[in-house]
Amino acid sequence: MRTARACTFTAFALNGFVMGMWIVHIPAIEHQVGITHAVLGWLLLFLGGGAFAGMQVCGALADRFGSRAIVLAGGALCSAMVVLPGLADSPWTLAAALLALGFGNGCLDVSMNTQAVQVERGYGRPVMSAFHAVFSVGGVIASLIGARTISWDWRPSATLAAVAVTGVLITFALVPGMLPPEPSSPATHPSQPGAPAKRRTPSQVWALGVLALLLMLCEGVANDWSVLHLKDVLDAPAATAALAYGGFATAMTVGRFLTDRAVGRFGRVFIVRYGAGLAALGLAAAALSPWVPLALLGWTLFGIGLSGCIPQFFTAAGNVDPESSGANVSRVAGLGYMGMLAGPAIIGPLTHLVPLNITFFLPVAFCAAAAVSAGILRPAHRKSPAEEPARTEA
């Protein structure tokens, strides 16, 4: 189990690193292709669409062949495809490159989360949030390495090619240590031989997916609008405005490292209910604050509140039906990813009607809705110690 957990940590860090290396090279690739910010915004939809498709395809494959095999395919594909944006020379080739990279990212995302659910089930205690924290650490490593290679004037194609080779090698090294597919339970299958019965997605999974969509939309708002909020609404200097996202991202990472212990003591419902409530309070404070320090504190509280919520949805979805973990996790991850993409699309048009800080009360309402609906995380019946902690959930 320790080896499987370490290998799963590595998969999350690799995913964060590979995607982070693409992100830090966006300005250079945008210049290389010769497109505007507006065109880039449209092209990024191909990245999101590819990721959504990869999640839906590989969720079912993970249930059929085991998440370990799909991590191998997804990790190698995601790593190899990251070189393509660096080779793009037109908007159309960049669109195709982002579609391929997104598909690989979606495959790796859903398969590593499915493996993480299996590892957590084997441990018998919460460990999911730490995996998501390590994903963020992979992004930090990418930003540091990317900054160095850019300062050396390395071409994006050369840097991303090195990332691709490294990622593929790491994938092949880590996968053997992961957990094999769990044996099927005869009680959950019909006795007739032949094709297995088609399983309907439980309504609880769709409810978890909707909550993931709402809260990941809120996370997308912080990614895209926190810096602009301080700069345009509060007239903060650019360097100070950057601290808004820095505080949010740091709080998200640290919070996820601490969440597993809190889940073990208080339960998943408690974490989402009070975490989403704290996020709503923090974002409301940032939106209403006339002072930069209070706004920075608000964005930091927003990050602390959101930090532990999303991993709980993945764990809950994976435990609704252990034999359909991959498909159920893919539903929640796919809807959550749609929310992440929808954040800028919703907030942007609203700024034509009301000031930017007032638009933040829409994600505040989403956080409040998630807090009220947190009870959906309770399992229909007790399945494992990892699914429900020893203490009664709040």
Coordinates of C-alpha atoms in Angstrom, one line a residue:
M1 CA 0.0 0.0 0.0
R2 CA 2.8 2.4 0.7
T3 CA 4.3 1.8 -2.7
A4 CA 1.0 2.3 -4.4
R5 CA 0.4 5.5 -2.5
A6 CA 3.9 6.8 -3.4
C7 CA 3.3 5.9 -7.1
T8 CA -0.1 7.6 -7.1
F9 CA 1.5 10.7 -5.5
T10 CA 4.0 10.7 -8.4
A11 CA 1.2 10.4 -11.0
F12 CA -0.5 13.5 -9.5
A13 CA 2.7 15.4 -9.3
L14 CA 3.5 14.4 -12.9
N15 CA 0.1 15.6 -14.1
G16 CA 0.6 19.0 -12.4
F17 CA 4.1 19.3 -13.8
V18 CA 3.2 18.5 -17.4
M19 CA 0.2 20.8 -17.5
G20 CA 2.2 23.5 -15.6
M21 CA 4.9 23.4 -18.2
W22 CA 2.3 24.0 -20.9
I23 CA 0.9 27.0 -18.9
V24 CA 4.2 28.7 -18.3
H25 CA 4.9 28.6 -22.1
I26 CA 1.5 30.0 -23.1
P27 CA 2.9 33.6 -23.8
A28 CA 5.8 32.2 -25.9
I29 CA 3.5 29.9 -27.9
E30 CA 1.0 32.6 -28.4
H31 CA 3.7 34.8 -29.9
Q32 CA 5.1 31.9 -32.0
V33 CA 1.7 31.2 -33.5
G34 CA 0.9 34.9 -33.9
I35 CA -2.6 35.0 -32.3
T36 CA -4.3 37.5 -30.0
H37 CA -5.5 36.8 -26.4
A38 CA -9.1 36.6 -27.7
V39 CA -8.2 33.8 -30.2
L40 CA -6.2 32.0 -27.5
G41 CA -9.2 32.1 -25.3
W42 CA -11.3 30.3 -28.0
L43 CA -8.5 27.8 -28.7
L44 CA -8.4 26.9 -25.0
L45 CA -11.9 25.4 -25.4
F46 CA -10.2 22.7 -27.4
L47 CA -8.1 21.8 -24.4
G48 CA -11.2 21.6 -22.2
G49 CA -13.2 19.7 -24.7
G50 CA -10.4 17.2 -25.2
A51 CA -10.1 16.7 -21.4
F52 CA -13.8 16.2 -21.0
A53 CA -13.8 13.5 -23.8
G54 CA -10.8 11.8 -22.3
M55 CA -12.4 11.6 -18.9
Q56 CA -15.6 10.0 -20.2
V57 CA -13.7 7.5 -22.4
C58 CA -11.2 6.5 -19.8
G59 CA -13.5 6.3 -16.9
A60 CA -15.3 3.3 -18.4
L61 CA -11.9 1.8 -19.5
A62 CA -10.6 2.1 -16.0
D63 CA -13.5 0.0 -14.7
R64 CA -12.9 -2.6 -17.4
F65 CA -9.1 -2.9 -17.4
G66 CA -8.2 -1.4 -14.0
S67 CA -7.0 2.2 -13.3
R68 CA -3.4 1.1 -13.3
A69 CA -3.5 0.2 -17.0
I70 CA -5.2 3.5 -17.9
V71 CA -2.7 5.6 -15.8
L72 CA 0.0 4.0 -18.0
A73 CA -1.8 5.0 -21.2
G74 CA -3.0 8.4 -19.9
G75 CA 0.4 9.3 -18.4
A76 CA 2.3 8.4 -21.5
L77 CA -0.2 10.1 -23.8
C78 CA -0.4 13.3 -21.7
S79 CA 3.4 13.5 -21.5
A80 CA 3.9 12.9 -25.2
M81 CA 1.3 15.3 -26.3
V82 CA 2.7 18.3 -24.4
V83 CA 5.3 18.7 -27.1
L84 CA 2.7 19.4 -29.8
P85 CA 1.8 23.0 -28.7
G86 CA 5.5 23.9 -28.9
L87 CA 5.5 22.7 -32.5
A88 CA 2.3 24.6 -33.6
D89 CA 2.7 27.2 -36.3
S90 CA -0.9 28.2 -36.9
P91 CA -4.2 28.5 -35.0
W92 CA -5.4 25.3 -36.6
T93 CA -2.4 23.2 -35.6
L94 CA -2.5 24.7 -32.1
A95 CA -6.2 23.8 -31.8
A96 CA -5.3 20.2 -32.8
A97 CA -2.4 20.1 -30.4
L98 CA -4.6 21.4 -27.5
L99 CA -7.3 18.9 -28.3
A100 CA -4.7 16.0 -28.2
L101 CA -3.1 17.3 -25.0
G102 CA -6.5 17.8 -23.4
F103 CA -7.5 14.2 -24.2
G104 CA -4.3 12.9 -22.6
N105 CA -4.8 15.1 -19.6
G106 CA -8.4 13.9 -19.2
C107 CA -7.3 10.2 -19.4
L108 CA -4.6 10.7 -16.8
D109 CA -6.8 12.8 -14.5
V110 CA -9.7 10.3 -14.2
S111 CA -7.5 7.2 -14.0
M112 CA -5.2 8.6 -11.3
N113 CA -8.2 9.8 -9.3
T114 CA -9.7 6.3 -9.6
Q115 CA -6.5 4.7 -8.5
A116 CA -6.4 7.2 -5.6
V117 CA -9.9 6.1 -4.5
Q118 CA -8.7 2.5 -4.5
V119 CA -5.6 3.4 -2.5
E120 CA -7.7 5.2 0.0
R121 CA -10.1 2.3 0.3
G122 CA -7.1 0.0 1.0
Y123 CA -5.7 2.4 3.7
G124 CA -9.1 2.6 5.4
R125 CA -8.6 6.3 6.2
P126 CA -8.8 9.6 4.2
V127 CA -5.7 10.2 2.0
M128 CA -7.3 11.8 -1.1
S129 CA -6.7 15.5 -0.4
A130 CA -3.0 15.0 -0.1
F131 CA -2.9 13.6 -3.7
H132 CA -4.6 16.8 -4.9
A133 CA -2.1 18.9 -2.9
V134 CA 0.8 17.2 -4.6
F135 CA -0.8 18.0 -8.0
S136 CA -0.4 21.7 -7.0
V137 CA 3.2 21.0 -6.0
G138 CA 3.9 19.7 -9.5
G139 CA 2.6 22.9 -10.9
V140 CA 5.0 24.9 -8.6
I141 CA 7.9 22.8 -9.8
A142 CA 6.9 23.5 -13.4
S143 CA 6.8 27.2 -12.8
L144 CA 10.3 27.2 -11.3
I145 CA 11.8 25.0 -14.1
G146 CA 9.9 26.8 -16.8
A147 CA 11.1 30.2 -15.6
R148 CA 14.7 29.0 -15.7
T149 CA 14.5 27.5 -19.2
I150 CA 12.8 30.6 -20.5
S151 CA 15.6 32.8 -19.0
W152 CA 18.0 30.6 -20.9
D153 CA 16.1 31.4 -24.1
W154 CA 15.2 27.7 -24.8
R155 CA 12.6 27.3 -27.5
P156 CA 9.3 26.0 -26.2
S157 CA 9.5 23.0 -28.5
A158 CA 12.9 22.0 -27.0
T159 CA 11.7 22.4 -23.4
L160 CA 8.4 20.6 -24.0
A161 CA 10.2 17.8 -25.8
A162 CA 12.4 17.2 -22.8
V163 CA 9.3 17.3 -20.6
A164 CA 7.6 14.7 -22.9
V165 CA 10.5 12.2 -22.7
T166 CA 10.9 12.7 -19.0
G167 CA 7.1 12.2 -18.4
V168 CA 6.9 9.0 -20.4
L169 CA 9.9 7.5 -18.6
I170 CA 8.4 8.4 -15.2
T171 CA 5.1 7.0 -16.2
F172 CA 6.6 3.6 -17.2
A173 CA 8.6 3.6 -13.9
L174 CA 5.7 4.3 -11.5
V175 CA 2.8 2.2 -12.9
P176 CA 4.1 -1.2 -11.8
G177 CA 3.9 -0.1 -8.2
M178 CA 0.2 0.8 -8.4
L179 CA -2.7 -1.4 -7.3
P180 CA -4.1 -4.0 -9.7
P181 CA -7.8 -4.1 -10.4
E182 CA -9.9 -5.2 -7.5
P183 CA -11.7 -8.5 -7.8
S184 CA -15.4 -8.3 -8.8
S185 CA -18.0 -9.2 -6.3
P186 CA -20.2 -12.0 -7.5
A187 CA -23.1 -10.5 -5.7
T188 CA -23.1 -7.4 -7.8
H189 CA -23.3 -9.3 -11.1
P190 CA -26.0 -11.4 -12.7
S191 CA -25.4 -15.1 -12.6
Q192 CA -25.9 -15.4 -16.4
P193 CA -22.8 -15.7 -18.4
G194 CA -22.0 -13.2 -21.2
A195 CA -21.9 -9.5 -21.3
P196 CA -22.1 -7.7 -17.9
A197 CA -25.3 -5.8 -17.1
K198 CA -25.2 -2.1 -18.1
R199 CA -25.1 0.0 -15.0
R200 CA -27.0 3.2 -14.6
T201 CA -25.2 6.2 -13.1
P202 CA -26.7 6.6 -9.6
S203 CA -28.5 9.9 -9.0
Q204 CA -26.1 10.6 -6.1
V205 CA -23.2 10.7 -8.6
W206 CA -24.9 13.3 -10.7
A207 CA -25.6 15.4 -7.6
L208 CA -22.0 15.2 -6.6
G209 CA -21.0 16.2 -10.1
V210 CA -23.3 19.3 -9.9
L211 CA -21.7 20.4 -6.6
A212 CA -18.2 19.8 -8.1
L213 CA -19.2 22.0 -11.1
L214 CA -20.4 24.8 -8.8
L215 CA -17.2 24.8 -6.6
M216 CA -14.7 24.3 -9.5
L217 CA -16.4 27.2 -11.2
C218 CA -15.6 29.2 -8.0
E219 CA -12.0 28.0 -8.2
G220 CA -11.9 29.1 -11.9
V221 CA -13.1 32.6 -10.8
A222 CA -10.1 32.9 -8.5
N223 CA -7.7 31.7 -11.1
D224 CA -8.9 34.2 -13.7
W225 CA -10.2 37.2 -11.8
S226 CA -8.5 37.6 -8.4
V227 CA -5.6 39.6 -9.7
L228 CA -7.8 41.8 -11.9
H229 CA -10.0 42.4 -8.9
L230 CA -7.3 44.0 -6.9
K231 CA -5.8 45.8 -9.9
D232 CA -9.0 47.2 -11.5
V233 CA -11.3 47.6 -8.5
L234 CA -8.9 48.5 -5.7
D235 CA -6.2 50.2 -7.9
A236 CA -3.5 48.0 -6.3
P237 CA -0.1 47.9 -8.0
A238 CA 0.5 45.0 -10.3
A239 CA 3.0 43.4 -8.0
T240 CA 0.5 43.6 -5.1
A241 CA -2.4 42.4 -7.2
A242 CA -0.5 39.3 -8.0
L243 CA -0.6 38.4 -4.3
A244 CA -4.3 37.8 -4.5
Y245 CA -3.8 34.7 -6.6
G246 CA -0.7 33.8 -4.7
G247 CA -2.6 33.8 -1.4
F248 CA -5.4 31.8 -2.9
A249 CA -3.1 29.1 -4.5
T250 CA -0.9 28.8 -1.4
A251 CA -4.0 28.4 0.8
M252 CA -5.4 25.7 -1.5
T253 CA -2.1 23.7 -1.4
V254 CA -1.6 23.9 2.4
G255 CA -5.2 23.3 3.1
R256 CA -5.2 20.1 1.1
F257 CA -2.2 18.8 2.9
L258 CA -4.2 19.3 6.2
T259 CA -7.6 18.2 5.1
D260 CA -7.2 14.4 5.3
R261 CA -6.6 14.6 9.1
A262 CA -9.6 16.8 9.5
V263 CA -11.8 14.4 7.4
G264 CA -10.7 11.5 9.6
R265 CA -11.8 13.4 12.7
F266 CA -14.9 15.3 11.6
G267 CA -16.1 13.6 8.4
R268 CA -16.5 14.6 4.7
V269 CA -19.9 16.4 5.2
F270 CA -18.3 18.6 7.8
I271 CA -15.4 19.6 5.6
V272 CA -17.6 20.5 2.6
R273 CA -20.3 22.2 4.7
Y274 CA -18.0 24.5 6.7
G275 CA -15.3 24.7 4.0
A276 CA -17.8 26.0 1.4
G277 CA -19.3 28.3 4.0
L278 CA -15.8 29.7 4.8
A279 CA -15.2 30.2 1.1
A280 CA -18.4 32.1 0.7
L281 CA -17.5 34.3 3.7
G282 CA -14.0 34.9 2.3
L283 CA -15.1 35.8 -1.2
A284 CA -17.8 38.1 0.1
A285 CA -15.3 39.9 2.3
A286 CA -12.9 40.3 -0.7
A287 CA -15.8 41.6 -2.9
L288 CA -17.0 44.2 -0.4
S289 CA -13.6 45.3 1.0
P290 CA -12.4 48.8 0.2
W291 CA -8.9 47.9 1.5
V292 CA -6.3 45.8 -0.2
P293 CA -5.1 43.9 2.9
L294 CA -8.7 42.8 3.7
A295 CA -9.2 41.8 0.1
L296 CA -6.0 39.7 0.2
L297 CA -7.2 38.0 3.4
G298 CA -10.6 37.3 1.8
W299 CA -9.0 35.6 -1.2
T300 CA -6.8 33.5 1.1
L301 CA -9.8 32.4 3.2
F302 CA -11.6 31.6 -0.1
G303 CA -8.7 29.2 -0.9
I304 CA -8.7 27.6 2.5
G305 CA -12.4 27.0 2.3
L306 CA -12.3 25.5 -1.1
S307 CA -9.2 23.5 -0.6
G308 CA -10.7 20.3 0.9
C309 CA -14.0 20.2 -0.9
I310 CA -13.3 18.8 -4.4
P311 CA -11.3 15.7 -3.3
Q312 CA -14.3 14.7 -1.1
F313 CA -16.6 14.6 -4.2
F314 CA -14.1 12.3 -6.0
T315 CA -13.9 9.9 -3.0
A316 CA -17.7 9.9 -2.5
A317 CA -18.3 9.2 -6.2
G318 CA -15.7 6.4 -6.3
N319 CA -17.3 4.7 -3.3
V320 CA -20.9 4.8 -4.5
D321 CA -20.3 1.6 -6.5
P322 CA -16.7 0.4 -6.2
E323 CA -17.0 -1.7 -9.4
S324 CA -17.9 1.5 -11.4
S325 CA -15.5 3.8 -9.7
G326 CA -13.9 4.9 -12.9
A327 CA -17.1 5.8 -14.7
N328 CA -18.5 7.6 -11.6
V329 CA -15.3 9.6 -11.0
S330 CA -15.3 10.5 -14.7
R331 CA -18.8 12.0 -14.3
V332 CA -17.9 14.1 -11.3
A333 CA -14.5 15.1 -12.8
G334 CA -16.1 16.0 -16.2
L335 CA -18.8 18.2 -14.7
G336 CA -16.2 19.8 -12.4
Y337 CA -14.0 20.6 -15.4
M338 CA -16.9 22.2 -17.2
G339 CA -17.4 24.4 -14.2
M340 CA -13.7 25.4 -14.3
L341 CA -14.1 26.5 -17.9
A342 CA -17.4 28.2 -17.3
G343 CA -16.0 30.6 -14.6
P344 CA -14.5 33.2 -17.0
A345 CA -17.3 32.7 -19.5
I346 CA -20.0 33.6 -16.9
I347 CA -18.2 36.4 -15.0
G348 CA -16.9 38.2 -18.2
P349 CA -20.3 39.0 -19.6
L350 CA -21.7 40.0 -16.2
T351 CA -19.0 42.7 -15.9
H352 CA -20.9 44.6 -18.7
L353 CA -23.9 44.9 -16.4
V354 CA -22.4 45.3 -12.9
P355 CA -18.9 46.0 -11.4
L356 CA -16.5 43.1 -11.3
N357 CA -16.6 42.7 -7.5
I358 CA -20.4 42.5 -7.5
T359 CA -20.2 39.6 -10.0
F360 CA -18.4 37.6 -7.3
F361 CA -21.7 37.2 -5.4
L362 CA -22.7 34.6 -7.9
P363 CA -19.9 32.2 -6.8
V364 CA -20.7 33.2 -3.2
A365 CA -24.2 31.9 -3.8
F366 CA -22.7 28.7 -5.4
C367 CA -20.6 28.2 -2.3
A368 CA -23.6 28.7 0.0
A369 CA -25.6 26.2 -2.1
A370 CA -22.8 23.6 -1.7
A371 CA -22.6 24.2 2.0
V372 CA -26.4 23.6 2.3
S373 CA -26.3 20.5 0.1
A374 CA -23.2 18.9 1.7
G375 CA -25.3 16.0 3.1
I376 CA -25.3 14.4 -0.3
L377 CA -21.8 13.1 0.6
R378 CA -23.2 10.7 3.1
P379 CA -23.1 7.2 1.8
A380 CA -26.3 5.3 1.3
H381 CA -24.9 2.6 3.5
R382 CA -21.5 2.0 5.1
K383 CA -19.0 0.5 2.7
S384 CA -15.6 1.0 4.2
P385 CA -13.7 2.9 6.9
A386 CA -12.3 5.2 4.2
E387 CA -15.7 6.1 3.0
E388 CA -17.1 7.2 6.4
P389 CA -14.9 8.1 9.4
A390 CA -15.4 6.7 12.8
R391 CA -17.0 9.8 14.2
T392 CA -20.6 10.7 13.2
E393 CA -20.5 13.3 10.4
A394 CA -21.8 16.7 11.2

